[in-house]
């Protein structure tokens, strides 16, 4: 098969690495890609916002299958446009991508199909939103309805913060994404990510993974796109796993089908393990970044047939197999991230890092120039490793990190700490 992968981050490098390992693949391109992806695929300078250009490329290069990494092209309907041109693509169509593209849409689906989630209200003006929070009290969560690059959620611990968030959103801080605001009950408990692959009819769970959103050690500082992740997570027990599939994932798949917008692709659920059981607080409609990096390292099965089965409605009897080892990834970011940071700084030692036993380095934002690797983004490298336990994987990943010389970069030193603490206490 000839495959085109869309995207340019660490998630796409991990996908390219796994897709390139498939015996089914004749040729792999990635648009636009990055310096690391270029080791696995031929990078093409396509503007993926331009669907006609992507379709032209597919037609002129006999592309059989397109894999879409990020959410923005999914929300823009690239899978529908490719399908109209007769090209098979992995990921949900525009209407199904609303599970991520509109928080109000997802809340309404939960209400309609009895999926456990926090109490909520949907608002299109500040006055009604303010009345609602005054009636509910703080803490409370204020969310822009649309895609806001992970920045559209304010967990307000006081009334004042909630009022400010409402004012900011209706003042246009997130543009059209904030024209509607969802206000949600503050959920307490442990937050976990749950991944499943759906074909529109059914779904199969992927391995579990946990990410670390805060920028500094001990979960301090502002939220980021994710500073690291590990898999499996000890907090999703077989009972919780079964409950999430039965009460959240499968009813979502059935609900989307009943509405005539079947969901095909990766369902990435943000779930709070509350005292009343698991509750959904958000959906994403693609692989998590950096969770994807640890999932592909643990995936024993060929990924290509799984992605094809999702497109073709063939997941019913599909079995994905996983390595029992743990995997962990440390994100190396440019100093200043998630605020302002410099681009173009030089990085040494990536090859040396990759030689640590069990290690793999995925590029998230890099540029190769004259044989030199330069930082080209906020999150720049994903230094990953597998090991018998999360503790082993963590030790190898940091050994690899320490071989990288990049004075303008930084990383957290405690990725995986919850699992490591449990392993130390002998609770696995
Ligand atoms: P998001 O950008 O949608 O991933 O949300 C950012 C973070 O806000 C999540 O990772 C949660 O930690 C938190 N969050 C979102 N919704 C709620 C909620 N209803 N209760 C408590 N925390 C929440």
Tab-separated table of C-alpha atoms and ligand atoms in Angstrom:
chain	number	residue	atom	x	y	z
A	1	UNK	CA	0.000	0.000	0.000
A	2	UNK	CA	0.976	3.601	-0.527
A	3	UNK	CA	0.170	5.594	2.604
A	4	UNK	CA	0.119	9.326	3.303
A	5	UNK	CA	0.305	10.453	6.928
A	6	UNK	CA	-0.790	13.991	7.817
A	7	UNK	CA	0.834	15.953	10.658
A	8	UNK	CA	4.205	17.058	11.975
A	9	UNK	CA	4.491	16.289	15.698
A	10	UNK	CA	5.807	13.570	17.974
A	11	UNK	CA	2.540	11.683	17.601
A	12	UNK	CA	3.048	11.558	13.846
A	13	UNK	CA	6.690	10.479	14.192
A	14	UNK	CA	5.528	7.607	16.401
A	15	UNK	CA	2.788	6.697	13.894
A	16	UNK	CA	5.255	6.922	10.989
A	17	UNK	CA	7.687	4.645	12.852
A	18	UNK	CA	4.963	2.053	13.451
A	19	UNK	CA	3.365	2.307	9.988
A	20	UNK	CA	6.775	2.062	8.283
A	21	UNK	CA	7.363	-1.234	10.127
A	22	UNK	CA	4.304	-2.797	8.485
A	23	UNK	CA	4.988	-5.330	5.736
A	24	UNK	CA	1.863	-4.003	4.007
A	25	UNK	CA	3.514	-0.674	3.219
A	26	UNK	CA	5.198	-0.040	-0.113
A	27	UNK	CA	5.697	3.701	0.273
A	28	UNK	CA	5.039	6.146	3.108
A	29	UNK	CA	4.846	9.917	2.777
A	30	UNK	CA	4.212	12.429	5.519
A	31	UNK	CA	2.910	15.965	5.066
A	32	UNK	CA	4.424	18.186	6.290
A	33	UNK	CA	6.504	15.973	8.658
A	34	UNK	CA	9.656	16.949	10.561
A	35	UNK	CA	13.346	15.998	10.723
A	36	UNK	CA	12.692	12.765	12.632
A	37	UNK	CA	9.768	11.689	10.477
A	38	UNK	CA	12.081	12.078	7.463
A	39	UNK	CA	13.931	8.953	8.692
A	40	UNK	CA	10.755	6.872	8.290
A	41	UNK	CA	8.865	8.547	5.468
A	42	UNK	CA	9.367	10.909	2.580
A	43	UNK	CA	8.255	14.321	3.834
A	44	UNK	CA	6.244	16.452	1.432
A	45	UNK	CA	5.679	20.172	1.813
A	46	UNK	CA	1.899	20.038	1.424
A	47	UNK	CA	-0.352	22.565	3.136
A	48	UNK	CA	-2.795	20.166	4.777
A	49	UNK	CA	-5.366	22.930	5.256
A	50	UNK	CA	-5.704	22.828	1.458
A	51	UNK	CA	-7.783	19.672	0.980
A	52	UNK	CA	-7.708	19.957	-2.814
A	53	UNK	CA	-3.896	19.923	-2.738
A	54	UNK	CA	-3.923	16.805	-0.534
A	55	UNK	CA	-6.361	15.092	-2.928
A	56	UNK	CA	-4.191	16.052	-5.928
A	57	UNK	CA	-1.142	14.579	-4.240
A	58	UNK	CA	-3.026	11.339	-3.496
A	59	UNK	CA	-4.189	11.043	-7.083
A	60	UNK	CA	-0.818	11.781	-8.633
A	61	UNK	CA	1.063	9.415	-6.284
A	62	UNK	CA	-1.454	6.533	-6.199
A	63	UNK	CA	-2.009	6.898	-2.454
A	64	UNK	CA	-4.244	4.067	-1.183
A	65	UNK	CA	-4.747	5.237	2.374
A	66	UNK	CA	-4.439	8.497	4.320
A	67	UNK	CA	-3.867	8.560	8.086
A	68	UNK	CA	-4.795	11.848	9.777
A	69	UNK	CA	-2.852	12.642	12.973
A	70	UNK	CA	-4.146	15.970	14.379
A	71	UNK	CA	-7.660	17.163	15.176
A	72	UNK	CA	-7.764	20.347	13.096
A	73	UNK	CA	-7.977	18.673	9.660
A	74	UNK	CA	-10.500	16.166	11.070
A	75	UNK	CA	-12.739	18.986	12.319
A	76	UNK	CA	-12.339	20.664	8.926
A	77	UNK	CA	-13.743	17.566	7.203
A	78	UNK	CA	-10.669	16.271	5.407
A	79	UNK	CA	-11.830	12.651	5.767
A	80	UNK	CA	-15.172	13.514	4.071
A	81	UNK	CA	-13.399	15.380	1.264
A	82	UNK	CA	-10.992	12.503	0.674
A	83	UNK	CA	-13.894	10.017	0.701
A	84	UNK	CA	-15.748	12.086	-1.910
A	85	UNK	CA	-12.632	11.836	-4.067
A	86	UNK	CA	-12.617	8.046	-3.583
A	87	UNK	CA	-9.652	8.005	-1.183
A	88	UNK	CA	-9.813	5.977	2.029
A	89	UNK	CA	-8.751	7.864	5.157
A	90	UNK	CA	-8.392	6.977	8.834
A	91	UNK	CA	-10.243	9.228	11.274
A	92	UNK	CA	-13.748	10.563	11.830
A	93	UNK	CA	-15.626	12.703	9.337
A	94	UNK	CA	-16.501	16.312	10.161
A	95	UNK	CA	-19.776	15.581	11.927
A	96	UNK	CA	-18.318	12.804	14.076
A	97	UNK	CA	-15.277	14.972	14.865
A	98	UNK	CA	-17.649	17.303	16.726
A	99	UNK	CA	-17.047	15.016	19.711
A	100	UNK	CA	-13.840	17.024	20.081
A	101	UNK	CA	-14.797	20.119	18.104
A	102	UNK	CA	-17.809	21.029	20.254
A	103	UNK	CA	-17.974	20.413	23.987
A	104	UNK	CA	-21.686	21.250	23.939
A	105	UNK	CA	-22.262	18.573	21.291
A	106	UNK	CA	-20.591	15.952	23.487
A	107	UNK	CA	-22.525	17.004	26.595
A	108	UNK	CA	-25.803	16.767	24.695
A	109	UNK	CA	-24.847	13.298	23.443
A	110	UNK	CA	-24.123	12.230	27.038
A	111	UNK	CA	-27.538	13.467	28.162
A	112	UNK	CA	-29.336	11.793	25.275
A	113	UNK	CA	-27.659	8.403	25.726
A	114	UNK	CA	-27.200	8.300	29.502
A	115	UNK	CA	-23.386	8.538	29.472
A	116	UNK	CA	-22.098	9.555	32.927
A	117	UNK	CA	-20.704	13.096	32.938
A	118	UNK	CA	-20.812	16.188	35.167
A	119	UNK	CA	-23.901	18.428	35.356
A	120	UNK	CA	-23.653	21.305	32.882
A	121	UNK	CA	-25.229	24.266	31.135
A	122	UNK	CA	-24.665	25.670	27.607
A	123	UNK	CA	-24.642	29.447	27.106
A	124	UNK	CA	-24.373	31.923	24.268
A	125	UNK	CA	-24.343	35.080	26.400
A	126	UNK	CA	-22.472	36.205	29.496
A	127	UNK	CA	-25.507	37.251	31.550
A	128	UNK	CA	-27.095	33.782	31.556
A	129	UNK	CA	-23.721	32.149	32.151
A	130	UNK	CA	-23.110	34.398	35.172
A	131	UNK	CA	-26.564	33.613	36.589
A	132	UNK	CA	-25.777	29.909	36.280
A	133	UNK	CA	-22.409	30.024	38.069
A	134	UNK	CA	-23.891	32.205	40.828
A	135	UNK	CA	-26.566	29.572	41.362
A	136	UNK	CA	-24.030	26.685	41.255
A	137	UNK	CA	-21.102	28.224	43.179
A	138	UNK	CA	-17.352	27.493	42.865
A	139	UNK	CA	-15.313	25.464	42.140
A	140	UNK	CA	-16.729	25.174	38.648
A	141	UNK	CA	-15.322	24.589	35.161
A	142	UNK	CA	-15.755	27.056	32.285
A	143	UNK	CA	-15.076	25.777	28.758
A	144	UNK	CA	-15.057	27.381	25.325
A	145	UNK	CA	-17.247	25.172	23.123
A	146	UNK	CA	-14.880	24.864	20.159
A	147	UNK	CA	-11.241	23.929	19.475
A	148	UNK	CA	-8.908	26.240	21.391
A	149	UNK	CA	-5.564	24.396	21.167
A	150	UNK	CA	-5.998	22.962	24.660
A	151	UNK	CA	-6.351	26.416	26.233
A	152	UNK	CA	-10.134	26.771	26.312
A	153	UNK	CA	-10.742	25.237	29.754
A	154	UNK	CA	-10.647	27.198	33.023
A	155	UNK	CA	-10.981	25.208	36.223
A	156	UNK	CA	-12.206	28.075	38.425
A	157	UNK	CA	-11.592	27.540	42.129
A	158	UNK	CA	-13.358	30.808	43.051
A	159	UNK	CA	-16.376	32.747	41.833
A	160	UNK	CA	-14.082	35.554	40.729
A	161	UNK	CA	-12.060	33.223	38.465
A	162	UNK	CA	-15.261	31.837	36.949
A	163	UNK	CA	-16.582	35.345	36.253
A	164	UNK	CA	-13.279	36.361	34.678
A	165	UNK	CA	-13.269	33.233	32.495
A	166	UNK	CA	-16.793	33.941	31.271
A	167	UNK	CA	-15.907	37.561	30.499
A	168	UNK	CA	-12.735	36.488	28.659
A	169	UNK	CA	-14.534	33.899	26.526
A	170	UNK	CA	-17.438	36.129	25.545
A	171	UNK	CA	-14.935	38.928	24.837
A	172	UNK	CA	-13.610	36.759	22.033
A	173	UNK	CA	-10.367	35.391	23.547
A	174	UNK	CA	-10.924	32.169	21.582
A	175	UNK	CA	-12.718	33.695	18.616
A	176	UNK	CA	-15.593	31.619	17.285
A	177	UNK	CA	-14.591	28.718	19.559
A	178	UNK	CA	-15.851	30.803	22.516
A	179	UNK	CA	-19.134	31.966	20.991
A	180	UNK	CA	-20.749	29.218	23.037
A	181	UNK	CA	-19.562	28.405	26.548
A	182	UNK	CA	-20.147	25.182	28.450
A	183	UNK	CA	-20.134	25.383	32.234
A	184	UNK	CA	-19.544	22.117	33.960
A	185	UNK	CA	-19.628	20.697	37.444
A	186	UNK	CA	-16.165	20.391	39.004
A	187	UNK	CA	-15.419	16.668	39.177
A	188	UNK	CA	-13.171	15.270	41.879
A	189	UNK	CA	-11.085	12.115	41.672
A	190	UNK	CA	-8.210	10.753	39.637
A	191	UNK	CA	-8.031	11.816	36.027
A	192	UNK	CA	-7.173	9.144	33.459
A	193	UNK	CA	-7.063	8.901	29.662
A	194	UNK	CA	-8.818	6.040	27.911
A	195	UNK	CA	-8.214	5.151	24.261
A	196	UNK	CA	-10.400	3.040	21.997
A	197	UNK	CA	-10.501	2.340	18.290
A	198	UNK	CA	-13.965	2.458	16.739
A	199	UNK	CA	-15.290	1.407	13.349
A	200	UNK	CA	-18.687	3.063	13.709
A	201	UNK	CA	-20.350	-0.135	14.995
A	202	UNK	CA	-18.163	-1.291	17.836
A	203	UNK	CA	-14.963	-0.349	19.623
A	204	UNK	CA	-11.893	-2.075	20.991
A	205	UNK	CA	-9.844	-0.604	23.803
A	206	UNK	CA	-6.215	0.277	23.238
A	207	UNK	CA	-3.647	-0.018	26.031
A	208	UNK	CA	-4.009	2.472	28.877
A	209	UNK	CA	-1.763	5.513	29.210
A	210	UNK	CA	-1.349	8.457	31.528
A	211	UNK	CA	0.037	11.850	30.608
A	212	UNK	CA	1.445	14.731	32.664
A	213	UNK	CA	-0.061	18.076	31.719
A	214	UNK	CA	1.693	20.535	34.050
A	215	UNK	CA	4.978	22.000	32.895
A	216	UNK	CA	7.080	21.473	36.057
A	217	UNK	CA	7.937	18.611	38.418
A	218	UNK	CA	5.413	17.705	41.124
A	219	UNK	CA	2.638	18.799	38.726
A	220	UNK	CA	3.347	22.501	39.206
A	221	UNK	CA	3.015	25.398	36.777
A	222	UNK	CA	0.711	25.984	33.830
A	223	UNK	CA	-0.935	23.308	31.700
A	224	UNK	CA	0.828	22.220	28.503
A	225	UNK	CA	0.052	19.907	25.611
A	226	UNK	CA	1.689	17.174	27.733
A	227	UNK	CA	5.210	16.879	29.186
A	228	UNK	CA	5.395	13.091	29.234
A	229	UNK	CA	3.380	9.895	29.438
A	230	UNK	CA	3.609	6.252	30.386
A	231	UNK	CA	1.741	3.026	29.709
A	232	UNK	CA	0.150	1.010	31.222
A	233	UNK	CA	-1.381	3.004	34.058
A	234	UNK	CA	-2.022	1.086	37.277
A	235	UNK	CA	-5.152	3.126	38.020
A	236	UNK	CA	-7.342	1.556	35.358
A	237	UNK	CA	-8.098	-1.784	36.985
A	238	UNK	CA	-9.898	-4.483	34.961
A	239	UNK	CA	-13.168	-3.470	36.720
A	240	UNK	CA	-12.778	0.223	35.887
A	241	UNK	CA	-11.752	-0.724	32.345
A	242	UNK	CA	-14.931	-2.764	31.872
A	243	UNK	CA	-17.077	0.005	33.366
A	244	UNK	CA	-15.615	2.667	31.062
A	245	UNK	CA	-16.174	0.473	28.000
A	246	UNK	CA	-19.744	-0.406	29.011
A	247	UNK	CA	-20.918	2.995	30.285
A	248	UNK	CA	-18.922	5.497	28.227
A	249	UNK	CA	-17.228	4.157	25.081
A	250	UNK	CA	-19.807	1.700	23.713
A	251	UNK	CA	-22.817	3.999	24.394
A	252	UNK	CA	-20.960	6.794	22.587
A	253	UNK	CA	-20.370	4.575	19.553
A	254	UNK	CA	-24.013	3.429	19.612
A	255	UNK	CA	-25.266	7.006	20.068
A	256	UNK	CA	-23.204	8.360	17.188
A	257	UNK	CA	-24.463	5.541	14.979
A	258	UNK	CA	-28.089	6.167	16.021
A	259	UNK	CA	-27.678	9.831	15.121
A	260	UNK	CA	-26.479	8.871	11.628
A	261	UNK	CA	-22.914	10.097	12.219
A	262	UNK	CA	-20.993	6.910	13.027
A	263	UNK	CA	-17.620	7.475	14.652
A	264	UNK	CA	-14.634	5.826	12.975
A	265	UNK	CA	-11.207	6.501	14.411
A	266	UNK	CA	-9.585	6.869	17.819
A	267	UNK	CA	-11.790	7.884	20.712
A	268	UNK	CA	-9.640	9.425	23.414
A	269	UNK	CA	-11.756	9.936	26.498
A	270	UNK	CA	-10.778	12.179	29.412
A	271	UNK	CA	-12.319	10.390	32.384
A	272	UNK	CA	-12.484	11.326	36.066
A	273	UNK	CA	-12.637	8.373	38.444
A	274	UNK	CA	-15.104	9.999	40.851
A	275	UNK	CA	-16.507	8.484	44.048
A	276	UNK	CA	-19.703	7.782	42.030
A	277	UNK	CA	-17.767	5.969	39.307
A	278	UNK	CA	-16.066	7.029	36.058
A	279	UNK	CA	-17.400	10.216	34.441
A	280	UNK	CA	-16.509	11.580	31.022
A	281	UNK	CA	-15.264	15.176	30.952
A	282	UNK	CA	-14.077	15.400	27.367
A	283	UNK	CA	-13.471	13.546	24.132
A	284	UNK	CA	-10.655	13.917	21.666
A	285	UNK	CA	-11.010	12.270	18.274
A	286	UNK	CA	-7.401	11.287	17.587
A	287	UNK	CA	-4.411	9.753	19.356
A	288	UNK	CA	-3.096	11.734	22.324
A	289	UNK	CA	0.275	13.406	21.995
A	290	UNK	CA	2.464	12.203	23.786
A	291	UNK	CA	0.343	9.151	24.761
A	292	UNK	CA	0.515	7.802	21.196
A	293	UNK	CA	4.284	7.506	21.516
A	294	UNK	CA	4.051	5.053	24.413
A	295	UNK	CA	1.109	3.169	22.874
A	296	UNK	CA	2.934	2.396	19.620
A	297	UNK	CA	6.021	1.245	21.526
A	298	UNK	CA	3.865	-1.318	23.311
A	299	UNK	CA	1.820	-2.356	20.272
A	300	UNK	CA	2.859	-5.809	19.102
A	301	UNK	CA	0.321	-6.050	16.267
A	302	UNK	CA	0.774	-4.381	12.913
A	303	UNK	CA	-1.015	-1.024	13.181
A	304	UNK	CA	-1.999	-0.769	9.511
A	305	UNK	CA	-4.661	-3.539	9.500
A	306	UNK	CA	-6.122	-2.007	12.684
A	307	UNK	CA	-6.466	1.418	11.081
A	308	UNK	CA	-7.943	-0.157	7.937
A	309	UNK	CA	-10.405	-2.217	10.001
A	310	UNK	CA	-11.575	0.986	11.692
A	311	UNK	CA	-12.325	2.521	8.271
A	312	UNK	CA	-13.944	-0.616	6.898
A	313	UNK	CA	-16.222	-1.529	9.816
A	314	UNK	CA	-14.208	-4.702	10.480
A	315	UNK	CA	-13.242	-4.336	14.132
A	316	UNK	CA	-15.799	-6.822	15.465
A	317	UNK	CA	-13.456	-9.785	15.514
A	318	UNK	CA	-10.269	-7.806	15.579
A	319	UNK	CA	-7.643	-8.513	18.189
A	320	UNK	CA	-4.840	-6.083	18.984
A	321	UNK	CA	-1.895	-7.504	20.884
A	322	UNK	CA	0.397	-5.582	23.208
A	323	UNK	CA	3.834	-6.185	24.704
A	324	UNK	CA	3.623	-6.688	28.458
A	325	UNK	CA	6.521	-4.257	29.019
A	326	UNK	CA	5.949	-0.677	30.171
A	327	UNK	CA	6.778	2.344	28.050
A	328	UNK	CA	7.514	5.909	29.095
A	329	UNK	CA	8.216	9.132	27.231
A	330	UNK	CA	9.821	12.349	28.438
A	331	UNK	CA	9.062	15.503	26.462
A	332	UNK	CA	12.016	17.839	25.938
A	333	UNK	CA	10.729	21.354	25.350
A	334	UNK	CA	12.273	24.724	24.543
A	335	UNK	CA	12.835	26.882	27.659
A	336	UNK	CA	9.876	29.220	28.067
A	337	UNK	CA	7.282	26.722	26.804
A	338	UNK	CA	4.229	26.832	27.135
A	339	UNK	CA	4.883	30.600	26.917
A	340	UNK	CA	7.301	32.270	24.502
A	341	UNK	CA	10.399	30.347	23.465
A	342	UNK	CA	13.236	30.594	20.952
A	343	UNK	CA	13.403	28.548	17.753
A	344	UNK	CA	16.460	27.461	15.842
A	345	UNK	CA	18.666	26.390	18.774
A	346	UNK	CA	21.007	23.464	18.138
A	347	UNK	CA	20.603	19.984	19.628
A	348	UNK	CA	23.396	17.398	19.935
A	349	UNK	CA	23.445	13.755	20.968
A	350	UNK	CA	20.110	12.394	19.697
A	351	UNK	CA	21.755	9.354	18.050
A	352	UNK	CA	23.717	8.639	21.200
A	353	UNK	CA	20.500	8.845	23.253
A	354	UNK	CA	18.756	6.376	20.958
A	355	UNK	CA	21.522	3.833	21.627
A	356	UNK	CA	20.428	3.372	25.252
A	357	UNK	CA	18.877	-0.087	25.523
A	358	UNK	CA	15.130	0.053	24.843
A	359	UNK	CA	15.211	3.760	23.941
A	360	UNK	CA	13.610	5.477	20.982
A	361	UNK	CA	13.653	9.208	20.255
A	362	UNK	CA	10.700	10.697	18.404
A	363	UNK	CA	10.880	14.231	17.064
A	364	UNK	CA	8.034	16.591	17.929
A	365	UNK	CA	9.338	19.884	16.527
A	366	UNK	CA	12.684	19.741	14.754
A	367	UNK	CA	14.301	20.903	11.562
A	368	UNK	CA	17.376	19.379	9.902
A	369	UNK	CA	19.770	21.889	8.375
A	370	UNK	CA	23.139	20.962	6.877
A	371	UNK	CA	23.180	17.779	8.921
A	372	UNK	CA	22.412	19.647	12.155
A	373	UNK	CA	19.214	19.246	14.195
A	374	UNK	CA	17.530	22.483	15.274
A	375	UNK	CA	14.602	23.020	17.640
A	376	UNK	CA	11.534	24.170	15.746
A	377	UNK	CA	8.683	24.285	18.246
A	378	UNK	CA	7.698	24.337	21.913
A	379	UNK	CA	7.699	20.597	22.426
A	380	UNK	CA	10.738	19.397	20.514
A	381	UNK	CA	11.715	15.790	21.342
A	382	UNK	CA	10.036	12.747	22.890
A	383	UNK	CA	12.663	10.625	24.555
A	384	UNK	CA	11.049	7.222	25.075
A	385	UNK	CA	12.028	3.851	26.468
A	386	UNK	CA	10.494	0.492	27.187
A	387	UNK	CA	11.341	-1.573	30.263
A	388	UNK	CA	10.027	-4.430	32.389
A	389	UNK	CA	8.341	-1.954	34.740
A	390	UNK	CA	7.548	1.752	34.590
A	391	UNK	CA	10.535	2.232	36.923
A	392	UNK	CA	12.853	0.508	34.402
A	393	UNK	CA	11.398	2.434	31.480
A	394	UNK	CA	11.805	5.686	33.425
A	395	UNK	CA	15.461	4.956	34.253
A	396	UNK	CA	16.285	4.196	30.615
A	397	UNK	CA	14.401	7.219	29.293
A	398	UNK	CA	16.288	9.601	31.607
A	399	UNK	CA	19.584	7.902	30.759
A	400	UNK	CA	18.804	8.746	27.136
A	401	UNK	CA	17.718	12.305	28.055
A	402	UNK	CA	21.056	12.836	29.789
A	403	UNK	CA	22.905	12.030	26.559
A	404	UNK	CA	21.224	14.929	24.777
A	405	UNK	CA	22.979	18.276	24.866
A	406	UNK	CA	20.607	21.142	24.373
A	407	UNK	CA	21.257	24.092	26.688
A	408	UNK	CA	18.091	25.888	25.565
A	409	UNK	CA	15.842	22.900	26.377
A	410	UNK	CA	14.328	21.454	29.539
A	411	UNK	CA	12.192	18.531	30.676
A	412	UNK	CA	10.397	17.276	33.765
A	413	UNK	CA	12.442	14.819	35.822
A	414	UNK	CA	9.503	12.966	37.384
A	415	UNK	CA	7.506	11.512	34.491
A	416	UNK	CA	5.742	8.337	35.640
A	417	UNK	CA	6.043	9.208	39.330
A	418	UNK	CA	2.631	7.858	40.358
A	419	UNK	CA	3.345	4.424	38.861
A	420	UNK	CA	6.936	4.420	40.129
A	421	UNK	CA	5.740	5.153	43.680
A	422	UNK	CA	3.285	2.292	43.477
A	423	UNK	CA	5.927	-0.061	42.112
A	424	UNK	CA	8.230	0.958	44.962
A	425	UNK	CA	5.459	0.159	47.429
A	426	UNK	CA	5.123	-3.239	45.762
A	427	UNK	CA	1.637	-2.600	44.419
A	428	UNK	CA	2.675	-2.869	40.761
B	1	LIG	P1	-8.978	19.878	28.478
B	1	LIG	O1	-8.243	21.061	27.907
B	1	LIG	O2	-10.373	19.736	28.006
B	1	LIG	O3	-8.142	18.627	28.420
B	1	LIG	O4	-9.125	20.175	30.032
B	1	LIG	C1	-8.022	20.575	30.762
B	1	LIG	C2	-8.051	19.973	32.124
B	1	LIG	O5	-9.137	20.533	32.870
B	1	LIG	C3	-8.334	18.485	32.162
B	1	LIG	O6	-7.186	17.746	31.900
B	1	LIG	C4	-8.853	18.302	33.560
B	1	LIG	O7	-7.780	18.211	34.465
B	1	LIG	C5	-9.572	19.603	33.834
B	1	LIG	N1	-11.030	19.434	33.751
B	1	LIG	C6	-11.802	19.485	32.649
B	1	LIG	N2	-13.099	19.300	32.969
B	1	LIG	C7	-13.149	19.154	34.319
B	1	LIG	C8	-14.216	18.940	35.264
B	1	LIG	N3	-15.478	18.881	34.897
B	1	LIG	N4	-13.874	18.827	36.571
B	1	LIG	C9	-12.585	18.920	36.973
B	1	LIG	N5	-11.559	19.131	36.136
B	1	LIG	C10	-11.826	19.240	34.815
